[in-house]
Amino acid sequence: MTAATGGRNTTSERYGPHPRDRSDGHILLIDPDPSSRTLIRRALEDSRPCAPVTSVATSASVPVGGLGAPLTLVLSSEVDHHDMAPLVGLMTRSDT
């Protein structure tokens, strides 16, 4: 293969960066149920291995800093409507 490609490694040129070298942003999961939060977090990590997942029970537990961009916000239908108000800042970010 070296002779056919002129000695260049063309894999990254055709397929983009290796998944471990790419960032898919950050995923924030909010789900009050610990069992479903664990299952959903694992599914998200398996489907987007380059995007770190932060999973919390309530919006009060969301870390103040360190949420990368772009941000994917995953909310359980069980999140209380009072718990939504602190998320307005995150939901109005242009990169969410």
mmCIF file of N, CA and C in Angstrom, residues 5-75:
data_model
loop_
_atom_site.group_PDB
_atom_site.id
_atom_site.type_symbol
_atom_site.label_atom_id
_atom_site.label_comp_id
_atom_site.label_asym_id
_atom_site.label_seq_id
_atom_site.Cartn_x
_atom_site.Cartn_y
_atom_site.Cartn_z
ATOM 1 N N THR A 5 0.185 4.642 -2.560
ATOM 2 C CA THR A 5 -0.194 5.959 -2.041
ATOM 3 C C THR A 5 0.981 6.921 -2.008
ATOM 4 N N GLY A 6 2.116 6.521 -2.552
ATOM 5 C CA GLY A 6 3.266 7.412 -2.548
ATOM 6 C C GLY A 6 3.881 7.585 -1.179
ATOM 7 N N GLY A 7 3.645 6.627 -0.286
ATOM 8 C CA GLY A 7 4.233 6.692 1.047
ATOM 9 C C GLY A 7 3.403 7.495 2.038
ATOM 10 N N ARG A 8 2.293 8.051 1.582
ATOM 11 C CA ARG A 8 1.456 8.827 2.504
ATOM 12 C C ARG A 8 0.407 7.942 3.150
ATOM 13 N N ASN A 9 0.054 8.279 4.352
ATOM 14 C CA ASN A 9 -1.041 7.593 5.025
ATOM 15 C C ASN A 9 -2.313 8.367 4.697
ATOM 16 N N THR A 10 -3.148 7.825 3.844
ATOM 17 C CA THR A 10 -4.342 8.545 3.391
ATOM 18 C C THR A 10 -5.589 8.214 4.203
ATOM 19 N N THR A 11 -5.467 7.359 5.209
ATOM 20 C CA THR A 11 -6.639 6.960 5.984
ATOM 21 C C THR A 11 -7.313 8.164 6.614
ATOM 22 N N SER A 12 -6.560 9.037 7.281
ATOM 23 C CA SER A 12 -7.172 10.172 7.949
ATOM 24 C C SER A 12 -7.716 11.181 6.944
ATOM 25 N N GLU A 13 -7.149 11.233 5.751
ATOM 26 C CA GLU A 13 -7.643 12.157 4.738
ATOM 27 C C GLU A 13 -9.015 11.723 4.218
ATOM 28 N N ARG A 14 -9.222 10.424 4.095
ATOM 29 C CA ARG A 14 -10.490 9.934 3.568
ATOM 30 C C ARG A 14 -11.568 9.841 4.626
ATOM 31 N N TYR A 15 -11.213 9.497 5.823
ATOM 32 C CA TYR A 15 -12.204 9.212 6.851
ATOM 33 C C TYR A 15 -12.248 10.230 7.981
ATOM 34 N N GLY A 16 -11.455 11.266 7.923
ATOM 35 C CA GLY A 16 -11.446 12.268 8.983
ATOM 36 C C GLY A 16 -10.602 11.811 10.151
ATOM 37 N N PRO A 17 -10.591 12.599 11.218
ATOM 38 C CA PRO A 17 -9.764 12.261 12.375
ATOM 39 C C PRO A 17 -10.259 10.998 13.064
ATOM 40 N N HIS A 18 -9.352 10.333 13.727
ATOM 41 C CA HIS A 18 -9.716 9.155 14.509
ATOM 42 C C HIS A 18 -10.714 9.596 15.574
ATOM 43 N N PRO A 19 -11.731 8.787 15.874
ATOM 44 C CA PRO A 19 -12.737 9.192 16.853
ATOM 45 C C PRO A 19 -12.167 9.649 18.186
ATOM 46 N N ARG A 20 -11.061 9.060 18.631
ATOM 47 C CA ARG A 20 -10.490 9.486 19.906
ATOM 48 C C ARG A 20 -9.868 10.866 19.813
ATOM 49 N N ASP A 21 -9.562 11.350 18.616
ATOM 50 C CA ASP A 21 -8.941 12.655 18.438
ATOM 51 C C ASP A 21 -9.967 13.739 18.110
ATOM 52 N N ARG A 22 -11.239 13.380 18.072
ATOM 53 C CA ARG A 22 -12.287 14.310 17.681
ATOM 54 C C ARG A 22 -13.145 14.627 18.901
ATOM 55 N N SER A 23 -13.693 15.819 18.965
ATOM 56 C CA SER A 23 -14.590 16.185 20.049
ATOM 57 C C SER A 23 -15.990 16.378 19.499
ATOM 58 N N ASP A 24 -16.942 15.698 20.081
ATOM 59 C CA ASP A 24 -18.331 15.854 19.694
ATOM 60 C C ASP A 24 -19.061 16.727 20.706
ATOM 61 N N GLY A 25 -18.337 17.597 21.356
ATOM 62 C CA GLY A 25 -18.949 18.471 22.342
ATOM 63 C C GLY A 25 -19.135 17.780 23.674
ATOM 64 N N HIS A 26 -20.233 18.079 24.323
ATOM 65 C CA HIS A 26 -20.508 17.570 25.662
ATOM 66 C C HIS A 26 -21.993 17.248 25.744
ATOM 67 N N ILE A 27 -22.343 16.221 26.490
ATOM 68 C CA ILE A 27 -23.739 15.840 26.688
ATOM 69 C C ILE A 27 -24.068 16.004 28.166
ATOM 70 N N LEU A 28 -25.155 16.717 28.450
ATOM 71 C CA LEU A 28 -25.639 16.879 29.809
ATOM 72 C C LEU A 28 -26.972 16.160 29.924
ATOM 73 N N LEU A 29 -27.026 15.156 30.783
ATOM 74 C CA LEU A 29 -28.223 14.349 31.013
ATOM 75 C C LEU A 29 -28.787 14.701 32.380
ATOM 76 N N ILE A 30 -30.063 15.050 32.415
ATOM 77 C CA ILE A 30 -30.736 15.322 33.690
ATOM 78 C C ILE A 30 -31.910 14.374 33.806
ATOM 79 N N ASP A 31 -31.841 13.496 34.816
ATOM 80 C CA ASP A 31 -32.890 12.505 35.046
ATOM 81 C C ASP A 31 -32.915 12.207 36.541
ATOM 82 N N PRO A 32 -34.053 12.419 37.206
ATOM 83 C CA PRO A 32 -34.109 12.190 38.655
ATOM 84 C C PRO A 32 -34.034 10.720 39.071
ATOM 85 N N ASP A 33 -34.333 9.797 38.159
ATOM 86 C CA ASP A 33 -34.317 8.375 38.501
ATOM 87 C C ASP A 33 -32.913 7.805 38.308
ATOM 88 N N PRO A 34 -32.272 7.307 39.375
ATOM 89 C CA PRO A 34 -30.893 6.833 39.264
ATOM 90 C C PRO A 34 -30.708 5.669 38.290
ATOM 91 N N SER A 35 -31.665 4.751 38.239
ATOM 92 C CA SER A 35 -31.516 3.599 37.342
ATOM 93 C C SER A 35 -31.600 4.011 35.883
ATOM 94 N N SER A 36 -32.608 4.800 35.542
ATOM 95 C CA SER A 36 -32.725 5.213 34.143
ATOM 96 C C SER A 36 -31.590 6.156 33.763
ATOM 97 N N ARG A 37 -31.132 6.985 34.704
ATOM 98 C CA ARG A 37 -30.004 7.882 34.430
ATOM 99 C C ARG A 37 -28.760 7.078 34.067
ATOM 100 N N THR A 38 -28.514 6.001 34.778
ATOM 101 C CA THR A 38 -27.355 5.149 34.503
ATOM 102 C C THR A 38 -27.477 4.483 33.139
ATOM 103 N N LEU A 39 -28.656 3.941 32.831
ATOM 104 C CA LEU A 39 -28.860 3.270 31.541
ATOM 105 C C LEU A 39 -28.738 4.245 30.375
ATOM 106 N N ILE A 40 -29.346 5.418 30.508
ATOM 107 C CA ILE A 40 -29.283 6.409 29.431
ATOM 108 C C ILE A 40 -27.862 6.916 29.255
ATOM 109 N N ARG A 41 -27.156 7.151 30.363
ATOM 110 C CA ARG A 41 -25.762 7.611 30.285
ATOM 111 C C ARG A 41 -24.908 6.602 29.529
ATOM 112 N N ARG A 42 -25.076 5.329 29.837
ATOM 113 C CA ARG A 42 -24.301 4.288 29.139
ATOM 114 C C ARG A 42 -24.624 4.252 27.648
ATOM 115 N N ALA A 43 -25.899 4.379 27.309
ATOM 116 C CA ALA A 43 -26.292 4.380 25.897
ATOM 117 C C ALA A 43 -25.697 5.589 25.177
ATOM 118 N N LEU A 44 -25.712 6.745 25.820
ATOM 119 C CA LEU A 44 -25.129 7.945 25.213
ATOM 120 C C LEU A 44 -23.626 7.797 25.033
ATOM 121 N N GLU A 45 -22.955 7.231 26.016
ATOM 122 C CA GLU A 45 -21.508 7.032 25.916
ATOM 123 C C GLU A 45 -21.166 6.049 24.802
ATOM 124 N N ASP A 46 -22.005 5.027 24.631
ATOM 125 C CA ASP A 46 -21.758 4.052 23.570
ATOM 126 C C ASP A 46 -22.016 4.642 22.187
ATOM 127 N N SER A 47 -23.024 5.498 22.075
ATOM 128 C CA SER A 47 -23.378 6.041 20.765
ATOM 129 C C SER A 47 -22.497 7.209 20.348
ATOM 130 N N ARG A 48 -21.960 7.949 21.299
ATOM 131 C CA ARG A 48 -21.098 9.096 20.978
ATOM 132 C C ARG A 48 -19.881 9.062 21.894
ATOM 133 N N PRO A 49 -18.953 8.149 21.648
ATOM 134 C CA PRO A 49 -17.830 7.958 22.561
ATOM 135 C C PRO A 49 -16.897 9.154 22.674
ATOM 136 N N CYS A 50 -16.967 10.108 21.761
ATOM 137 C CA CYS A 50 -16.080 11.275 21.812
ATOM 138 C C CYS A 50 -16.699 12.436 22.571
ATOM 139 N N ALA A 51 -17.932 12.286 23.014
ATOM 140 C CA ALA A 51 -18.599 13.357 23.753
ATOM 141 C C ALA A 51 -18.724 12.938 25.212
ATOM 142 N N PRO A 52 -18.040 13.636 26.113
ATOM 143 C CA PRO A 52 -18.194 13.293 27.523
ATOM 144 C C PRO A 52 -19.632 13.518 27.976
ATOM 145 N N VAL A 53 -20.097 12.656 28.873
ATOM 146 C CA VAL A 53 -21.461 12.743 29.387
ATOM 147 C C VAL A 53 -21.415 13.095 30.864
ATOM 148 N N THR A 54 -22.133 14.148 31.231
ATOM 149 C CA THR A 54 -22.334 14.496 32.626
ATOM 150 C C THR A 54 -23.776 14.175 32.944
ATOM 151 N N SER A 55 -24.000 13.327 33.951
ATOM 152 C CA SER A 55 -25.373 12.966 34.303
ATOM 153 C C SER A 55 -25.639 13.389 35.743
ATOM 154 N N VAL A 56 -26.754 14.097 35.921
ATOM 155 C CA VAL A 56 -27.139 14.608 37.235
ATOM 156 C C VAL A 56 -28.623 14.350 37.455
ATOM 157 N N ALA A 57 -29.044 14.424 38.725
ATOM 158 C CA ALA A 57 -30.443 14.179 39.072
ATOM 159 C C ALA A 57 -31.307 15.423 38.903
ATOM 160 N N THR A 58 -30.759 16.591 39.187
ATOM 161 C CA THR A 58 -31.526 17.840 39.115
ATOM 162 C C THR A 58 -30.667 18.942 38.509
ATOM 163 N N SER A 59 -31.324 20.011 38.097
ATOM 164 C CA SER A 59 -30.571 21.134 37.531
ATOM 165 C C SER A 59 -29.683 21.801 38.575
ATOM 166 N N ALA A 60 -30.021 21.656 39.849
ATOM 167 C CA ALA A 60 -29.178 22.218 40.911
ATOM 168 C C ALA A 60 -27.818 21.527 40.968
ATOM 169 N N SER A 61 -27.720 20.333 40.411
ATOM 170 C CA SER A 61 -26.472 19.566 40.416
ATOM 171 C C SER A 61 -25.611 19.802 39.182
ATOM 172 N N VAL A 62 -26.084 20.628 38.249
ATOM 173 C CA VAL A 62 -25.323 20.893 37.028
ATOM 174 C C VAL A 62 -24.051 21.652 37.399
ATOM 175 N N PRO A 63 -22.891 21.187 36.937
ATOM 176 C CA PRO A 63 -21.650 21.894 37.251
ATOM 177 C C PRO A 63 -21.653 23.292 36.632
ATOM 178 N N VAL A 64 -21.128 24.245 37.382
ATOM 179 C CA VAL A 64 -21.125 25.634 36.927
ATOM 180 C C VAL A 64 -20.245 25.813 35.700
ATOM 181 N N GLY A 65 -19.096 25.204 35.680
ATOM 182 C CA GLY A 65 -18.193 25.327 34.535
ATOM 183 C C GLY A 65 -17.850 23.959 33.995
ATOM 184 N N GLY A 66 -17.153 23.952 32.892
ATOM 185 C CA GLY A 66 -16.646 22.696 32.368
ATOM 186 C C GLY A 66 -17.540 21.975 31.390
ATOM 187 N N LEU A 67 -18.678 22.558 31.016
ATOM 188 C CA LEU A 67 -19.527 21.929 30.016
ATOM 189 C C LEU A 67 -19.073 22.413 28.653
ATOM 190 N N GLY A 68 -18.520 21.496 27.876
ATOM 191 C CA GLY A 68 -17.961 21.843 26.585
ATOM 192 C C GLY A 68 -19.014 22.226 25.560
ATOM 193 N N ALA A 69 -18.541 22.735 24.474
ATOM 194 C CA ALA A 69 -19.417 23.144 23.381
ATOM 195 C C ALA A 69 -19.097 22.301 22.163
ATOM 196 N N PRO A 70 -20.037 21.970 21.355
ATOM 197 C CA PRO A 70 -21.461 22.232 21.541
ATOM 198 C C PRO A 70 -22.042 21.338 22.636
ATOM 199 N N LEU A 71 -23.096 21.807 23.242
ATOM 200 C CA LEU A 71 -23.723 21.093 24.352
ATOM 201 C C LEU A 71 -25.026 20.455 23.885
ATOM 202 N N THR A 72 -25.166 19.165 24.163
ATOM 203 C CA THR A 72 -26.419 18.456 23.908
ATOM 204 C C THR A 72 -27.082 18.248 25.257
ATOM 205 N N LEU A 73 -28.277 18.753 25.402
ATOM 206 C CA LEU A 73 -29.007 18.667 26.658
ATOM 207 C C LEU A 73 -30.080 17.590 26.518
ATOM 208 N N VAL A 74 -30.016 16.582 27.388
ATOM 209 C CA VAL A 74 -30.984 15.484 27.379
ATOM 210 C C VAL A 74 -31.747 15.553 28.695
ATOM 211 N N LEU A 75 -33.049 15.820 28.592
ATOM 212 C CA LEU A 75 -33.891 15.952 29.780
ATOM 213 C C LEU A 75 -34.901 14.819 29.847
#
